[in-house]
Amino acid sequence: MREKMQKYVKSELTGWKKMEVAWLAIASAVILALSIYWKDSMIGIMSALTGVWCVILTGKGKRSSFIFGTINVLFYAYIAFGAKYYGEVMLNLIYYFPMNFVGWFAWNKHMNEENGEVIKSSLPRKKGIILYVCTAVAIFLYGLMLRALNGNLPFVDSMSTVVSVVAQILSVKRLTEQWVLWIVVDVVTVIMWAVNFANGGESIATLLMWSIYLLNAIIMYIRWKREVKENEI
């Protein structure tokens, strides 16, 4: 058991470039400094930090992303409940929480032993287009259902939920296309928490967290796409 743990820790610390370490450090420092300045709660700060570590480690292809992801969804669900974003609460507790365990075991079968990173892949262009079209159709249909239930902003709510569900599945499957969908999710959620903060909400750390998610998703889409192409040569 001890040998397995040492091997795992060594794998997680392997393959880091200076720029990647710098990005992790800068993102963490920005959230911590501004959250303290704005006097955010400890739960808000921990949610933001574990969330940022999760998405950066996911982009790096490290299994520990799912450990921090599991911690993050619990903190974030608590914050979202306080802000009355009940859809976010259910999405995190009912879907993201168990999917972190699924992702851990799925990635564990496809690790590159040399650099300690998951082996990344990508859909053929035609399948990628079909995926995006099907996601758009699902958003429309679910939006109609939410509107029939008199939901608030039904199509915005539908887009956030459907895209998040699909993106998490793609993440578990190690597919580059996940980052395109995460960018969409992040843009919508940044706007949502910006409105909350503008209306007197106190969780600046959560808004900062999603802003860093967005920047990270753009960076990781470029990185994963480049790495997949290099592996195909």
Tab-separated table of C-alpha atoms in Angstrom:
chain	number	residue	atom	x	y	z
A	1	MET	CA	0.000	0.000	0.000
A	2	ARG	CA	2.790	2.401	0.943
A	3	GLU	CA	4.671	1.636	-2.291
A	4	LYS	CA	1.538	2.274	-4.360
A	5	MET	CA	1.013	5.599	-2.609
A	6	GLN	CA	4.624	6.640	-3.203
A	7	LYS	CA	4.338	5.638	-6.863
A	8	TYR	CA	1.128	7.645	-7.209
A	9	VAL	CA	2.575	10.779	-5.595
A	10	LYS	CA	5.679	10.517	-7.789
A	11	SER	CA	3.449	10.196	-10.867
A	12	GLU	CA	1.462	13.313	-9.900
A	13	LEU	CA	4.635	15.359	-9.442
A	14	THR	CA	6.209	14.188	-12.723
A	15	GLY	CA	6.191	16.091	-16.011
A	16	TRP	CA	5.452	19.617	-14.832
A	17	LYS	CA	6.853	22.501	-16.878
A	18	LYS	CA	7.810	25.828	-15.331
A	19	MET	CA	4.950	27.662	-17.078
A	20	GLU	CA	2.414	25.107	-15.814
A	21	VAL	CA	3.642	25.434	-12.229
A	22	ALA	CA	3.576	29.219	-12.606
A	23	TRP	CA	-0.037	29.138	-13.901
A	24	LEU	CA	-1.122	26.997	-10.938
A	25	ALA	CA	0.659	29.289	-8.472
A	26	ILE	CA	-0.613	32.539	-10.033
A	27	ALA	CA	-4.225	31.344	-10.249
A	28	SER	CA	-4.150	30.210	-6.612
A	29	ALA	CA	-2.487	33.426	-5.422
A	30	VAL	CA	-4.972	35.672	-7.256
A	31	ILE	CA	-7.967	33.878	-5.766
A	32	LEU	CA	-6.489	33.812	-2.269
A	33	ALA	CA	-5.379	37.455	-2.260
A	34	LEU	CA	-8.575	38.942	-3.711
A	35	SER	CA	-10.822	36.699	-1.612
A	36	ILE	CA	-9.083	37.842	1.568
A	37	TYR	CA	-9.280	41.459	0.388
A	38	TRP	CA	-13.035	41.149	-0.248
A	39	LYS	CA	-13.431	39.251	3.055
A	40	ASP	CA	-14.940	36.149	1.519
A	41	SER	CA	-15.848	33.167	3.708
A	42	MET	CA	-13.432	30.302	4.340
A	43	ILE	CA	-15.831	27.938	2.553
A	44	GLY	CA	-15.874	30.246	-0.469
A	45	ILE	CA	-12.076	30.394	-0.554
A	46	MET	CA	-11.673	26.603	-0.187
A	47	SER	CA	-14.271	25.991	-2.873
A	48	ALA	CA	-12.487	28.335	-5.245
A	49	LEU	CA	-9.004	26.948	-4.554
A	50	THR	CA	-9.985	23.280	-4.885
A	51	GLY	CA	-11.983	24.106	-8.007
A	52	VAL	CA	-9.053	25.850	-9.661
A	53	TRP	CA	-6.665	23.050	-8.701
A	54	CYS	CA	-9.162	20.547	-10.135
A	55	VAL	CA	-9.486	22.155	-13.583
A	56	ILE	CA	-5.755	22.862	-13.926
A	57	LEU	CA	-4.895	19.287	-12.933
A	58	THR	CA	-7.555	18.029	-15.356
A	59	GLY	CA	-5.888	20.015	-18.114
A	60	LYS	CA	-2.548	18.560	-17.060
A	61	GLY	CA	-4.046	15.077	-17.192
A	62	LYS	CA	-3.416	14.231	-13.534
A	63	ARG	CA	-5.721	11.861	-11.620
A	64	SER	CA	-5.582	14.026	-8.497
A	65	SER	CA	-7.945	16.388	-10.331
A	66	PHE	CA	-10.782	14.082	-9.299
A	67	ILE	CA	-9.759	14.235	-5.634
A	68	PHE	CA	-9.886	18.029	-5.602
A	69	GLY	CA	-13.015	17.905	-7.778
A	70	THR	CA	-14.814	15.800	-5.175
A	71	ILE	CA	-13.952	18.276	-2.415
A	72	ASN	CA	-14.885	21.218	-4.610
A	73	VAL	CA	-18.390	20.049	-5.512
A	74	LEU	CA	-19.325	19.717	-1.836
A	75	PHE	CA	-18.162	23.249	-0.981
A	76	TYR	CA	-19.617	24.711	-4.170
A	77	ALA	CA	-23.004	23.027	-3.667
A	78	TYR	CA	-23.185	24.616	-0.211
A	79	ILE	CA	-22.431	28.071	-1.642
A	80	ALA	CA	-24.870	27.640	-4.538
A	81	PHE	CA	-27.578	26.607	-2.074
A	82	GLY	CA	-27.042	29.827	-0.160
A	83	ALA	CA	-27.332	31.806	-3.405
A	84	LYS	CA	-30.537	29.874	-4.293
A	85	TYR	CA	-29.015	28.414	-7.468
A	86	TYR	CA	-30.719	25.108	-6.829
A	87	GLY	CA	-29.977	23.758	-10.297
A	88	GLU	CA	-26.261	24.148	-9.558
A	89	VAL	CA	-26.728	22.343	-6.236
A	90	MET	CA	-28.410	19.342	-7.851
A	91	LEU	CA	-25.954	19.234	-10.754
A	92	ASN	CA	-22.982	19.105	-8.384
A	93	LEU	CA	-24.331	16.677	-5.782
A	94	ILE	CA	-26.293	14.313	-8.018
A	95	TYR	CA	-24.014	14.314	-11.075
A	96	TYR	CA	-20.525	15.776	-10.574
A	97	PHE	CA	-19.932	14.107	-7.196
A	98	PRO	CA	-20.328	10.485	-8.387
A	99	MET	CA	-18.717	11.268	-11.767
A	100	ASN	CA	-15.480	12.178	-9.996
A	101	PHE	CA	-15.209	8.581	-8.820
A	102	VAL	CA	-16.071	7.272	-12.291
A	103	GLY	CA	-13.439	9.555	-13.809
A	104	TRP	CA	-10.743	8.392	-11.389
A	105	PHE	CA	-11.163	4.720	-12.325
A	106	ALA	CA	-11.591	5.481	-16.054
A	107	TRP	CA	-8.394	7.571	-16.243
A	108	ASN	CA	-6.503	5.027	-14.158
A	109	LYS	CA	-6.684	2.603	-17.105
A	110	HIS	CA	-5.164	5.049	-19.594
A	111	MET	CA	-2.143	6.621	-17.922
A	112	ASN	CA	1.180	7.390	-19.592
A	113	GLU	CA	3.728	5.934	-17.168
A	114	GLU	CA	6.534	8.181	-18.434
A	115	ASN	CA	4.980	11.568	-17.661
A	116	GLY	CA	2.245	10.522	-15.239
A	117	GLU	CA	-0.488	12.068	-17.427
A	118	VAL	CA	-3.631	10.588	-18.893
A	119	ILE	CA	-3.432	9.721	-22.596
A	120	LYS	CA	-5.494	12.347	-24.423
A	121	SER	CA	-7.654	11.694	-27.472
A	122	SER	CA	-10.004	13.493	-29.840
A	123	LEU	CA	-13.088	12.742	-31.916
A	124	PRO	CA	-12.920	12.705	-35.723
A	125	ARG	CA	-14.210	16.003	-37.146
A	126	LYS	CA	-17.508	14.514	-38.354
A	127	LYS	CA	-18.260	12.911	-34.982
A	128	GLY	CA	-17.346	16.152	-33.230
A	129	ILE	CA	-19.864	18.082	-35.327
A	130	ILE	CA	-22.539	15.468	-34.636
A	131	LEU	CA	-21.794	15.765	-30.906
A	132	TYR	CA	-22.234	19.549	-30.946
A	133	VAL	CA	-25.449	19.326	-32.981
A	134	CYS	CA	-26.934	16.696	-30.653
A	135	THR	CA	-25.977	18.820	-27.647
A	136	ALA	CA	-27.724	21.849	-29.192
A	137	VAL	CA	-30.878	19.787	-29.854
A	138	ALA	CA	-30.836	18.491	-26.260
A	139	ILE	CA	-30.514	22.059	-24.966
A	140	PHE	CA	-33.544	23.136	-27.015
A	141	LEU	CA	-35.723	20.188	-25.943
A	142	TYR	CA	-34.796	20.459	-22.272
A	143	GLY	CA	-35.353	24.206	-22.456
A	144	LEU	CA	-38.891	23.612	-23.751
A	145	MET	CA	-39.538	21.288	-20.823
A	146	LEU	CA	-38.222	23.821	-18.310
A	147	ARG	CA	-40.324	26.560	-19.898
A	148	ALA	CA	-43.401	24.342	-19.577
A	149	LEU	CA	-42.569	24.046	-15.881
A	150	ASN	CA	-42.387	27.872	-15.656
A	151	GLY	CA	-38.680	27.787	-14.899
A	152	ASN	CA	-36.654	31.003	-14.691
A	153	LEU	CA	-34.554	31.590	-17.845
A	154	PRO	CA	-35.332	28.045	-19.058
A	155	PHE	CA	-33.003	27.983	-22.076
A	156	VAL	CA	-30.060	29.493	-20.180
A	157	ASP	CA	-30.660	26.970	-17.401
A	158	SER	CA	-30.943	24.195	-19.990
A	159	MET	CA	-27.710	25.200	-21.728
A	160	SER	CA	-25.741	25.279	-18.484
A	161	THR	CA	-27.046	21.876	-17.369
A	162	VAL	CA	-26.916	19.952	-20.653
A	163	VAL	CA	-23.488	21.223	-21.701
A	164	SER	CA	-22.071	20.500	-18.241
A	165	VAL	CA	-23.356	16.915	-18.337
A	166	VAL	CA	-21.935	16.263	-21.812
A	167	ALA	CA	-18.614	17.973	-21.031
A	168	GLN	CA	-18.093	15.842	-17.912
A	169	ILE	CA	-18.700	12.660	-19.922
A	170	LEU	CA	-16.139	13.811	-22.493
A	171	SER	CA	-13.698	14.563	-19.663
A	172	VAL	CA	-14.029	11.015	-18.324
A	173	LYS	CA	-13.448	9.733	-21.867
A	174	ARG	CA	-10.310	11.928	-22.172
A	175	LEU	CA	-11.612	13.799	-25.231
A	176	THR	CA	-10.332	17.223	-26.311
A	177	GLU	CA	-13.841	18.355	-27.309
A	178	GLN	CA	-14.710	18.673	-23.618
A	179	TRP	CA	-12.865	22.002	-23.484
A	180	VAL	CA	-15.081	23.605	-26.136
A	181	LEU	CA	-18.109	22.751	-24.026
A	182	TRP	CA	-16.426	23.847	-20.791
A	183	ILE	CA	-15.784	27.242	-22.391
A	184	VAL	CA	-19.533	27.581	-23.033
A	185	VAL	CA	-20.371	26.500	-19.474
A	186	ASP	CA	-17.799	28.871	-17.993
A	187	VAL	CA	-19.026	31.903	-19.942
A	188	VAL	CA	-22.627	31.314	-18.812
A	189	THR	CA	-21.632	30.674	-15.190
A	190	VAL	CA	-19.312	33.696	-14.992
A	191	ILE	CA	-22.246	35.872	-16.063
A	192	MET	CA	-24.510	34.179	-13.501
A	193	TRP	CA	-22.141	34.770	-10.564
A	194	ALA	CA	-21.306	38.290	-11.776
A	195	VAL	CA	-25.023	39.116	-11.562
A	196	ASN	CA	-25.138	37.550	-8.106
A	197	PHE	CA	-22.166	39.630	-6.919
A	198	ALA	CA	-23.574	42.815	-8.479
A	199	ASN	CA	-26.814	42.210	-6.578
A	200	GLY	CA	-25.032	42.052	-3.236
A	201	GLY	CA	-23.689	38.494	-3.201
A	202	GLU	CA	-20.537	38.043	-1.138
A	203	SER	CA	-18.765	35.152	-2.874
A	204	ILE	CA	-16.184	36.979	-4.979
A	205	ALA	CA	-14.037	33.833	-4.751
A	206	THR	CA	-16.674	31.876	-6.683
A	207	LEU	CA	-16.786	34.499	-9.440
A	208	LEU	CA	-12.978	34.483	-9.620
A	209	MET	CA	-12.981	30.688	-9.681
A	210	TRP	CA	-15.252	30.554	-12.738
A	211	SER	CA	-13.270	33.313	-14.464
A	212	ILE	CA	-10.107	31.241	-14.051
A	213	TYR	CA	-12.026	28.166	-15.229
A	214	LEU	CA	-12.802	30.033	-18.447
A	215	LEU	CA	-9.204	31.111	-19.069
A	216	ASN	CA	-7.972	27.627	-18.190
A	217	ALA	CA	-10.439	25.966	-20.589
A	218	ILE	CA	-9.155	28.094	-23.478
A	219	ILE	CA	-5.526	27.276	-22.618
A	220	MET	CA	-6.209	23.557	-22.201
A	221	TYR	CA	-8.187	23.267	-25.434
A	222	ILE	CA	-5.144	24.546	-27.322
A	223	ARG	CA	-2.794	22.295	-25.312
A	224	TRP	CA	-4.823	19.105	-25.702
A	225	LYS	CA	-5.438	19.686	-29.413
A	226	ARG	CA	-1.712	20.216	-30.008
A	227	GLU	CA	-0.755	17.164	-27.959
A	228	VAL	CA	-3.231	14.895	-29.761
A	229	LYS	CA	-1.871	16.037	-33.132
A	230	GLU	CA	1.702	15.381	-32.002
A	231	ASN	CA	0.786	11.851	-30.908
A	232	GLU	CA	-0.823	11.142	-34.283
A	233	ILE	CA	2.378	11.951	-36.191
